[in-house]
Amino acid sequence: MPDTRKRELGVCYYPEHWPEDGWIDDARRMAEAGLSWVRIGEFAWSRLEPQPGQLDFAWLDRAIETLGQAGLKVILGTPTATPPRWMLTKHPDMLAVDENGHPRGFGSRRHYCFSHDGYLEDCRCIVTLLAERYGSNPHVVAWQTDNEYGCHDTAISYSDAARRGFQDWCAQTYQSPDALNRAWGNVFWSMEYTDFSEIELPNLTVTQPNPSHVLAFRRYSSDQVVRFNRAQAEILRRHSQAPLIHNYMCRVLSFDHFDVAADLDIASWDSYPLGYLLDRLDASEDDQERYLRQGHPDAQAFHHDLYRSVGQGRLWVMEQQPGPVNWAGWNLAPLDGMPRLWAWEAFAHGAEAVCYFRWRQAPFAQEQMHAGLLRPDGKDAPAIGEAAEVARELVEMPDAGTAKAQVALVFDYPSSWAWDALPQGADFTYFGLVFDTYKALRRAGLSVDILPSDVGTLEGYKLVFVPGLLALSNPLEKALKTFSGTAVLGPRTNSKTEDFTIPTPMPPNLPSLDCTVARVESLPPFSTVPLENGGEFIRWFEDLEGSADVSKKTDDGRPAMMSSGKMHYLAGWPDEKAFDALVTDFCKSEGIATLVLPEGLRVRDTDTHRFMFNYAPEPVTFDGVTLEPAAVHWQPI
Ligand code: GAL
């Protein structure tokens, strides 16, 4: 069915930062620029409750009314990412504790530990007050819970509350210390416990902690984020019909977003392409230079596709970079046209709304160097013109649509925790392996769906990649059995139990593929395994044995891929060239059309249109169309 949901723009606004007599003008200018949504409130706790129990909602009533009267739809944030100073006096032990055992102090934000029950109770109170007061306010059309769970490394805390909570979690999960000892292999180094109360958190150990212990703690920590978010969602649902949203981030993997999203309606994320290129994506120096003012050509698309899946089809961009940010190593201005391109790219990947961050640049505090749609003096900054242009274009084309892709990629948060716990190679990251797979697919012009690891069917897809998945879930194993397309698993897929031990039969233990990983080695950057027909394995190589067909070989004749019918297992981490060859071959055999794109051009197909985005710093020509740098082009399919 064609997707005809509306596409709209919005902005993030902090009425509490500005004199009240300017709100009406701000609201008018937002509406004039064609913005429909405005997110407010997510950091305003010290103004809503200046002292414990002393509430002041009157200003927020007026702010919501002013914005609503201008025709704007409000997304109201719960303010729990910034507990006021008095909260610490009330709960001195509520701070998250870092790996070295140091509490993380007051004076910025996210200074709370997810395991702290007292703080959670106070969050319930403020959320209840907000929900009761605004739950049926006609201008409050969506809610945001907290802000960016996990940002600034805050999902994991080594506090006393976390230790007690973890002991409890272990007791519930394993039932007896013996069962836990067996599951983790604690006979090793005499690590056995006789009581759950003896279990510490896996920091401050003399040397490497047991990876099973680390993985269990990561699962526990993720569950705390879920619990924290669920507490808010339950309250909001009791008082409001409006959709619940959280704003996720780029490459934050510290909690299972699929689990959090199960309690929400829409997944959104905060897209800062230029900052991310330099500080989060392990981009090569060449890519950093080439895409310095555009962002990595695949990073936004990847997160749109990931969060579209997390949101079960419903995606927003809650914060969109408008100009230079303040937090990366270096903070550049986007090429003219990029704030427009980023918005259209989000729409082409299924976003229903894109909100620029923020309305007016703050003249004070940590983010005073962060651009907004307006300058600190209230004059237009460059991005507002681009936002207005997108708004005008949306009138012509409000329903960009999404389409089911032919190619899918499985993504799993626990796998990332597992390979963090025991990377085995210094540069082995789960994100890196999945993102390299995604990039190869995008270079071939393919639109990609990202699937959770417990997906129960692969029907409708022709080609599915499952790289580096810790353990195949039962539903996925079943889905693979009946899948009629091509499945590519490995390296490292299904190589551990859920408790992080090596299973027997040995990995990958795939239905209908007789192939065993006999030995693995990790490869430093100066040592690779060349492949027979070009390209090489980087970072990781597995010796495969078994009776399945050897469908690709290394240069010296060892198996690089083993196959049985359309099920394939890859023995290493392909470099770009090897990945490109693999993708082309698989697509050919499945009858999927690939494209040969100029470097930096990306294509995304929706139900109705083909979109092209030029991330290259030079003009490119494709399919008879020339796109200037930062240009977007769309044509009916
Ligand atoms: C986001 C955050 C915003 C603001 C922004 C600056 O991570 O949600 O509050 O800090 O970054 O780029």
XYZ file of C-alpha atoms and ligand atoms in Angstrom:
649
model
C 0.000 0.000 0.000
C 1.451 3.393 -0.901
C 2.515 5.434 2.083
C 0.681 8.726 2.056
C 1.584 10.060 5.475
C 2.242 13.768 5.528
C 5.783 15.137 5.685
C 6.354 18.211 7.838
C 9.052 20.433 9.284
C 9.560 21.648 12.800
C 12.011 23.242 15.177
C 13.286 22.893 18.747
C 12.542 25.878 20.927
C 13.335 26.925 24.492
C 10.809 29.584 25.545
C 12.397 29.605 29.017
C 15.582 31.024 27.441
C 13.915 34.128 26.034
C 11.875 37.085 27.301
C 8.215 36.265 27.163
C 7.337 39.326 25.125
C 9.245 37.833 22.196
C 7.416 34.483 22.087
C 4.570 35.672 19.951
C 6.935 36.998 17.314
C 8.993 33.824 17.412
C 5.862 31.739 16.909
C 4.721 33.915 14.029
C 8.092 33.655 12.299
C 8.152 29.868 12.754
C 4.778 29.562 11.103
C 5.791 31.982 8.347
C 8.839 29.850 7.597
C 6.460 26.948 7.001
C 7.247 25.031 10.185
C 4.467 22.890 11.633
C 6.012 21.369 14.770
C 7.814 22.866 17.743
C 9.484 20.806 20.458
C 9.757 22.397 23.865
C 10.288 21.669 27.521
C 12.797 18.853 27.618
C 15.330 20.671 29.797
C 13.029 22.993 31.732
C 12.684 21.225 35.084
C 14.345 23.978 37.147
C 11.707 26.403 35.849
C 8.797 24.003 36.290
C 9.731 23.024 39.824
C 12.235 25.561 41.169
C 12.084 23.964 44.633
C 10.818 20.507 45.584
C 7.058 20.572 45.312
C 6.928 24.270 44.391
C 5.477 24.179 40.905
C 5.236 26.807 38.223
C 3.445 25.683 35.108
C 1.901 29.045 34.295
C 4.699 30.084 31.946
C 4.500 26.764 30.107
C 0.716 27.166 29.768
C 1.320 30.535 28.124
C 4.128 29.266 25.907
C 2.030 26.352 24.634
C -0.923 28.661 24.064
C 1.201 31.178 22.147
C 2.697 28.516 19.926
C -0.640 26.801 19.430
C -2.359 30.057 18.534
C 0.203 30.544 15.787
C -0.884 27.202 14.334
C 2.085 25.216 15.569
C 1.828 21.679 16.947
C 3.739 21.187 20.168
C 5.917 18.209 21.046
C 6.265 18.399 24.797
C 9.411 16.890 26.276
C 9.564 15.402 29.760
C 12.394 17.211 31.552
C 14.033 14.188 33.152
C 17.400 14.514 31.390
C 18.154 17.574 33.517
C 17.223 17.113 37.161
C 17.559 20.433 39.015
C 20.237 20.939 41.660
C 17.839 20.348 44.563
C 17.283 16.817 43.325
C 20.869 16.006 44.262
C 20.406 17.329 47.739
C 17.419 15.057 47.998
C 19.210 12.042 46.458
C 22.961 12.533 46.868
C 23.572 9.037 45.481
C 21.537 9.465 42.290
C 24.522 10.334 40.103
C 25.785 7.817 37.599
C 29.215 6.441 38.495
C 31.886 6.015 35.834
C 34.059 2.994 35.176
C 36.720 4.278 37.563
C 34.202 4.511 40.363
C 33.850 8.322 40.216
C 30.408 9.910 40.434
C 29.576 12.059 37.421
C 28.908 15.540 38.746
C 26.237 18.197 38.451
C 26.770 21.128 36.071
C 25.733 19.856 32.675
C 23.041 17.257 31.988
C 22.110 13.574 32.158
C 23.500 13.399 35.705
C 21.429 10.468 36.846
C 21.750 6.745 37.201
C 19.011 4.715 35.521
C 19.020 2.246 38.432
C 18.221 4.832 41.109
C 14.700 4.145 42.354
C 14.350 7.438 44.246
C 15.133 9.481 41.161
C 12.802 7.351 39.075
C 10.037 8.081 41.570
C 10.620 11.825 41.222
C 10.542 11.434 37.446
C 7.193 9.674 37.762
C 5.897 12.649 39.763
C 6.930 15.355 37.306
C 5.741 13.323 34.326
C 2.402 12.725 36.033
C 1.986 16.453 36.664
C 2.789 17.259 33.042
C 0.585 14.486 31.699
C -2.370 15.524 33.859
C -2.006 19.150 32.890
C -1.302 18.829 29.168
C -2.548 15.343 28.289
C -5.637 16.706 26.619
C -4.305 20.102 25.603
C -5.201 20.413 21.897
C -1.850 22.005 21.079
C 0.223 19.186 22.598
C 0.201 16.777 19.708
C 3.177 14.575 20.612
C 5.402 13.784 23.577
C 9.117 13.219 23.824
C 10.358 11.116 26.754
C 13.553 12.455 28.354
C 16.279 13.397 25.852
C 18.820 11.180 24.097
C 19.119 8.192 26.410
C 22.726 7.120 26.531
C 24.148 10.439 25.329
C 27.482 11.336 27.008
C 27.959 7.643 27.906
C 25.213 7.663 30.480
C 23.443 4.355 29.945
C 26.042 2.471 31.963
C 26.607 3.321 35.592
C 28.692 1.528 38.209
C 26.769 2.899 41.181
C 25.666 1.080 44.323
C 22.108 1.179 43.026
C 23.261 -0.457 39.801
C 25.152 -3.153 41.719
C 22.125 -4.025 43.815
C 19.890 -3.957 40.758
C 22.297 -6.150 38.824
C 22.454 -8.722 41.615
C 18.701 -8.866 41.534
C 18.667 -9.157 37.752
C 21.164 -12.035 37.952
C 19.043 -13.792 40.552
C 15.967 -13.471 38.355
C 17.785 -14.484 35.207
C 19.786 -17.437 36.522
C 17.752 -18.495 39.588
C 20.757 -19.989 41.417
C 24.411 -18.994 41.800
C 25.361 -22.432 40.473
C 23.415 -21.878 37.286
C 25.086 -18.503 36.846
C 28.520 -20.016 37.526
C 27.909 -22.664 34.891
C 26.503 -20.209 32.346
C 29.474 -17.868 32.725
C 32.164 -20.515 33.190
C 33.172 -19.113 36.560
C 35.227 -22.179 37.418
C 37.835 -20.364 35.317
C 40.187 -18.409 37.629
C 38.095 -19.524 40.646
C 35.494 -16.837 39.978
C 32.628 -18.890 41.400
C 29.967 -17.246 43.587
C 27.958 -18.840 46.339
C 25.479 -15.986 46.731
C 24.113 -13.344 44.351
C 25.065 -10.649 46.850
C 28.746 -11.405 46.129
C 28.501 -10.294 42.519
C 30.189 -6.971 41.819
C 29.924 -4.914 38.657
C 32.543 -5.729 36.022
C 34.665 -2.607 36.542
C 37.813 -2.176 38.622
C 38.884 -5.800 38.111
C 42.629 -6.441 38.078
C 42.616 -7.558 34.485
C 39.930 -8.319 31.910
C 36.602 -9.245 33.519
C 34.758 -12.334 32.298
C 33.039 -11.323 29.022
C 29.944 -13.231 30.159
C 29.824 -10.982 33.212
C 30.263 -7.880 31.038
C 27.595 -8.950 28.569
C 25.143 -9.719 31.375
C 25.801 -6.283 32.861
C 25.247 -4.651 29.481
C 21.930 -6.484 29.177
C 21.009 -5.343 32.674
C 21.975 -1.722 31.882
C 19.886 -1.736 28.727
C 16.932 -3.098 30.686
C 17.233 -0.153 33.082
C 16.822 2.311 30.208
C 13.767 0.353 29.095
C 12.367 0.424 32.639
C 12.988 4.162 32.993
C 11.329 4.955 29.681
C 8.442 2.578 30.315
C 7.641 4.314 33.615
C 7.131 7.566 31.703
C 5.292 5.985 28.800
C 2.775 4.311 31.101
C 1.937 7.613 32.768
C 1.687 9.569 29.522
C -0.591 6.930 27.989
C -2.994 7.213 30.902
C -3.546 10.896 30.175
C -2.909 11.420 26.494
C -3.682 9.947 23.098
C -0.773 11.752 21.478
C 2.087 9.636 20.103
C 5.113 9.031 22.305
C 8.557 9.571 20.821
C 12.138 9.374 21.989
C 15.071 11.019 20.222
C 17.879 8.504 19.641
C 21.325 9.323 18.312
C 24.070 8.429 15.860
C 25.936 5.264 16.835
C 24.720 5.084 20.388
C 24.533 1.361 21.008
C 24.531 1.177 24.780
C 20.909 0.106 25.100
C 18.568 -1.920 22.948
C 16.576 0.642 21.027
C 14.121 -1.991 19.808
C 13.249 -2.769 23.438
C 12.788 0.893 24.382
C 10.756 1.548 21.255
C 8.324 -1.233 22.099
C 6.746 1.197 24.591
C 6.645 4.147 22.177
C 4.922 5.041 18.913
C 7.570 6.745 16.809
C 11.360 6.506 16.693
C 13.168 9.759 16.090
C 16.841 10.618 16.039
C 19.080 13.652 16.181
C 21.030 14.153 13.004
C 24.251 16.180 13.100
C 26.034 14.991 9.971
C 29.126 17.220 10.159
C 29.914 16.568 13.802
C 29.397 12.834 13.367
C 31.692 12.627 10.345
C 34.604 13.862 12.414
C 33.966 12.273 15.770
C 31.837 9.166 15.548
C 32.092 7.191 12.357
C 35.757 6.130 12.138
C 35.687 7.767 8.695
C 38.944 7.685 6.733
C 40.882 10.925 6.418
C 40.023 11.033 2.727
C 36.324 10.785 3.490
C 36.592 13.373 6.232
C 38.197 15.795 3.815
C 35.849 15.081 0.943
C 32.634 15.209 2.958
C 33.679 17.779 5.550
C 30.766 20.114 4.849
C 28.222 17.500 3.763
C 28.587 14.660 6.233
C 29.197 11.007 5.439
C 26.995 10.071 2.473
C 25.740 6.890 4.178
C 25.538 7.832 7.846
C 22.229 9.690 7.775
C 20.652 7.087 5.505
C 21.832 4.269 7.779
C 20.307 5.841 10.861
C 17.077 6.685 9.040
C 16.771 3.051 7.983
C 17.729 1.763 11.419
C 15.290 3.979 13.272
C 12.513 3.415 10.758
C 12.861 -0.215 11.786
C 13.129 0.623 15.497
C 9.948 2.712 15.168
C 8.186 -0.094 13.293
C 7.798 2.111 10.275
C 7.394 5.451 12.015
C 10.409 7.733 11.819
C 11.161 11.353 12.645
C 14.257 13.479 12.813
C 13.765 15.320 16.094
C 16.897 17.462 15.733
C 18.484 18.407 12.430
C 21.776 20.261 12.213
C 21.225 23.724 10.735
C 24.790 25.125 10.738
C 28.018 24.659 12.733
C 27.597 22.699 15.986
C 29.703 23.272 19.096
C 30.717 19.802 20.251
C 32.864 18.176 17.570
C 36.642 18.534 17.374
C 36.143 21.028 14.588
C 32.821 22.613 13.743
C 32.272 23.554 10.151
C 29.486 25.258 8.301
C 27.530 23.016 5.945
C 27.727 23.602 2.218
C 24.858 25.773 1.106
C 22.017 23.395 0.363
C 22.883 20.694 2.884
C 20.234 21.564 5.491
C 17.716 21.172 2.661
C 19.312 17.985 1.364
C 19.369 16.388 4.834
C 15.661 17.080 5.264
C 14.735 15.620 1.897
C 16.922 12.607 2.478
C 15.086 11.974 5.749
C 11.723 12.245 3.989
C 12.879 9.883 1.265
C 13.764 7.355 3.965
C 10.304 7.611 5.469
C 10.546 10.442 8.012
C 7.240 12.101 8.777
C 8.808 15.157 10.381
C 12.177 16.868 10.435
C 12.779 19.433 13.184
C 15.761 21.729 13.017
C 17.763 22.258 16.174
C 17.337 24.997 17.334
C 15.233 28.098 16.699
C 17.549 30.864 17.934
C 21.214 30.396 18.825
C 21.696 30.760 22.594
C 24.040 33.576 23.602
C 24.923 31.792 26.851
C 26.136 28.507 28.301
C 27.592 25.391 26.725
C 25.976 25.670 23.305
C 26.495 29.367 22.603
C 28.587 28.442 19.549
C 25.861 26.148 18.165
C 24.006 27.630 15.196
C 20.229 27.837 15.016
C 17.764 28.939 12.391
C 18.197 32.439 13.828
C 21.331 34.167 15.071
C 21.561 35.201 18.743
C 20.382 38.676 17.715
C 17.248 37.240 16.150
C 18.249 37.860 12.527
C 17.881 34.999 10.064
C 20.767 32.503 9.956
C 21.354 30.817 6.575
C 19.452 27.586 7.308
C 16.083 29.249 7.808
C 15.921 30.051 4.109
C 16.573 26.409 3.292
C 13.954 25.250 5.787
C 11.435 27.603 4.190
C 12.359 26.226 0.775
C 11.742 22.650 1.926
C 8.431 23.752 3.431
C 7.391 25.221 0.071
C 8.481 22.085 -1.753
C 6.501 19.918 0.641
C 3.334 21.670 -0.423
C 3.900 20.268 -3.890
C 5.063 16.904 -2.649
C 3.800 16.128 0.810
C 3.861 12.329 0.607
C 7.328 11.114 -0.181
C 6.446 7.559 0.754
C 8.570 4.565 1.641
C 8.823 1.255 -0.121
C 9.841 -2.158 1.063
C 13.389 -2.738 -0.121
C 14.595 -5.884 -1.845
C 17.662 -6.026 0.351
C 17.778 -6.260 4.136
C 20.422 -6.083 6.817
C 19.994 -7.458 10.328
C 20.997 -5.219 13.235
C 21.338 -6.333 16.843
C 22.368 -4.285 19.883
C 23.558 -7.175 22.104
C 26.019 -8.155 19.374
C 27.613 -4.763 19.733
C 27.918 -5.246 23.518
C 29.392 -8.686 22.986
C 32.143 -7.585 20.616
C 32.877 -4.627 22.913
C 33.298 -7.122 25.742
C 35.717 -9.240 23.758
C 36.709 -7.587 20.491
C 39.631 -9.946 19.938
C 40.988 -7.408 17.442
C 41.619 -3.796 18.477
C 39.601 -2.390 15.569
C 36.785 -4.938 15.491
C 33.484 -3.205 16.150
C 30.043 -4.528 15.382
C 28.937 -1.111 14.160
C 31.920 -0.945 11.801
C 31.141 -4.321 10.250
C 27.439 -3.582 9.785
C 28.080 -0.073 8.500
C 30.634 -1.370 5.971
C 28.005 -3.816 4.718
C 25.434 -1.040 4.488
C 27.841 1.260 2.649
C 28.557 -1.407 0.063
C 24.834 -1.843 -0.561
C 24.330 1.901 -0.881
C 27.277 2.305 -3.232
C 25.432 -0.114 -5.511
C 22.396 2.184 -5.473
C 20.290 -0.163 -3.355
C 17.607 0.861 -0.900
C 17.965 -1.140 2.301
C 15.661 -2.200 5.117
C 17.191 -2.862 8.497
C 15.647 -5.704 10.475
C 15.794 -6.620 14.153
C 17.542 -9.876 15.035
C 14.336 -11.528 16.207
C 12.605 -10.939 12.879
C 10.249 -13.809 12.206
C 10.064 -13.691 8.437
C 12.235 -12.591 5.558
C 9.443 -12.834 3.049
C 9.542 -10.260 0.310
C 13.315 -9.803 0.473
C 15.674 -11.196 -2.105
C 18.975 -10.645 -0.357
C 19.663 -10.528 3.373
C 22.940 -9.867 5.178
C 23.509 -10.989 8.759
C 27.047 -9.916 9.677
C 28.593 -10.430 13.106
C 25.407 -11.504 14.879
C 26.284 -12.900 18.304
C 23.660 -15.648 18.304
C 20.889 -16.489 15.849
C 17.509 -16.103 17.527
C 14.980 -18.904 17.106
C 12.670 -16.778 14.945
C 15.513 -15.730 12.657
C 16.783 -19.287 12.394
C 13.304 -20.395 11.373
C 12.931 -17.500 8.949
C 16.232 -18.457 7.313
C 15.064 -22.045 6.879
C 12.132 -21.009 4.720
C 13.792 -18.020 3.059
C 13.834 -18.342 -0.707
C 16.323 -15.514 -1.325
C 20.054 -15.229 -0.774
C 21.329 -15.094 2.815
C 24.854 -13.989 3.642
C 26.015 -14.636 7.181
C 29.346 -14.038 8.846
C 31.970 -13.335 9.790
C 31.469 -14.069 13.473
C 27.754 -14.796 13.072
C 26.235 -17.257 15.564
C 29.645 -17.711 17.147
C 28.614 -17.482 20.822
C 25.796 -18.451 23.125
C 23.625 -15.697 24.587
C 25.812 -16.016 27.702
C 28.991 -15.515 25.729
C 30.533 -18.967 25.540
C 31.548 -20.983 22.484
C 28.737 -23.361 21.550
C 29.014 -26.951 20.422
C 28.454 -27.843 17.619
C 31.002 -25.199 16.763
C 29.969 -22.002 14.933
C 28.394 -21.022 12.693
C 26.218 -24.133 13.086
C 23.840 -23.057 10.331
C 20.906 -25.067 9.171
C 21.754 -26.692 5.868
C 25.329 -25.441 5.598
C 28.065 -27.843 6.581
C 30.789 -25.457 7.520
C 32.714 -24.970 10.756
C 34.924 -22.145 11.922
C 38.006 -24.080 12.925
C 40.127 -21.100 13.988
C 39.897 -17.298 13.923
C 42.505 -14.608 13.720
C 42.289 -10.838 13.893
C 44.406 -8.795 11.505
C 46.219 -5.521 12.244
C 45.772 -2.733 9.672
C 49.070 -3.606 7.932
C 48.160 -7.259 7.414
C 45.290 -8.420 5.212
C 44.163 -11.624 3.500
C 44.035 -11.073 -0.281
C 41.191 -12.760 -2.134
C 41.412 -14.721 -5.342
C 39.506 -12.370 -7.617
C 40.550 -9.081 -6.074
C 39.815 -7.314 -2.839
C 40.877 -8.600 0.545
C 39.727 -9.431 4.031
C 40.636 -6.856 6.618
C 40.586 -7.027 10.426
C 39.233 -10.591 10.707
C 39.751 -13.996 9.139
C 38.319 -17.430 9.932
C 39.597 -20.828 8.801
C 36.568 -22.695 7.515
C 36.208 -26.432 7.101
C 33.340 -28.701 6.114
C 31.662 -30.240 3.102
C 29.773 -27.151 1.843
C 30.941 -25.630 -1.452
C 33.888 -23.298 -1.336
C 32.364 -20.479 -3.356
C 35.146 -17.908 -2.887
C 38.785 -18.435 -2.112
C 41.650 -16.478 -0.709
C 44.600 -15.842 -2.957
C 46.375 -18.822 -1.443
C 43.426 -21.151 -1.961
C 41.740 -21.208 1.456
C 37.948 -20.881 1.751
C 36.807 -17.240 1.823
C 33.120 -18.122 1.547
C 31.296 -21.433 1.860
C 27.855 -21.959 0.413
C 25.027 -24.345 0.119
C 22.369 -23.255 -2.323
C 21.574 -19.654 -1.471
C 22.968 -19.765 2.059
C 26.463 -18.326 2.312
C 28.950 -17.938 5.129
C 31.705 -15.340 4.803
C 35.079 -16.075 6.397
C 36.231 -12.494 6.917
C 35.537 -8.780 6.858
C 35.612 -7.712 3.197
C 37.266 -4.467 2.185
C 35.384 -2.088 -0.141
C 36.473 -3.793 -3.317
C 35.577 -7.260 -2.078
C 32.251 -6.038 -0.746
C 31.407 -4.331 -4.048
C 32.126 -7.540 -5.963
C 30.034 -9.618 -3.559
C 27.067 -7.260 -3.701
C 27.174 -7.125 -7.488
C 27.315 -10.926 -7.774
C 24.523 -11.592 -5.315
C 22.291 -8.935 -6.870
C 22.892 -10.344 -10.301
C 21.924 -13.821 -9.249
C 18.781 -12.501 -7.543
C 17.833 -10.227 -10.437
C 18.202 -7.057 -8.367
C 19.225 -4.049 -10.449
C 22.341 -2.276 -9.193
C 23.610 1.144 -10.242
C 27.064 2.431 -10.966
C 26.970 5.764 -9.189
C 29.409 8.657 -9.313
C 31.341 8.871 -6.047
C 29.267 10.675 -3.427
C 25.914 10.363 -5.195
C 23.296 8.366 -3.296
C 19.939 7.122 -4.516
C 16.843 6.120 -2.604
C 13.673 4.711 -4.130
C 10.288 5.301 -2.511
C 6.897 3.968 -3.617
C 6.578 6.679 -6.180
C 9.901 8.430 -6.749
C 13.601 7.975 -7.218
C 15.542 10.492 -5.114
C 19.151 11.438 -5.791
C 21.363 13.230 -3.274
C 24.708 14.675 -4.217
C 27.065 14.471 -1.252
C 30.092 15.020 -3.523
C 31.873 18.367 -3.366
C 31.722 18.554 -7.177
C 28.869 18.355 -9.685
C 27.996 14.807 -10.771
C 25.975 13.484 -13.673
C 23.828 10.386 -13.483
C 21.040 9.099 -15.677
C 21.159 12.277 -17.740
C 20.794 14.525 -14.698
C 23.536 16.840 -13.458
C 23.474 17.612 -9.760
C 25.493 20.428 -8.249
C 27.077 19.806 -4.829
C 24.336 19.471 -2.182
C 21.662 19.157 -4.854
C 18.624 16.914 -4.538
C 16.754 15.573 -7.526
C 13.625 13.457 -7.653
C 11.734 11.891 -10.477
C 8.738 9.582 -10.659
C 9.630 5.907 -10.827
C 21.789 16.952 20.922
C 20.925 17.315 22.112
C 20.539 18.767 22.105
C 21.736 19.627 21.801
C 22.305 19.200 20.476
C 23.491 20.035 20.043
O 22.587 15.854 21.201
O 19.759 16.546 22.169
O 20.013 19.124 23.357
O 22.666 19.477 22.812
O 22.731 17.870 20.568
O 24.012 19.597 18.818
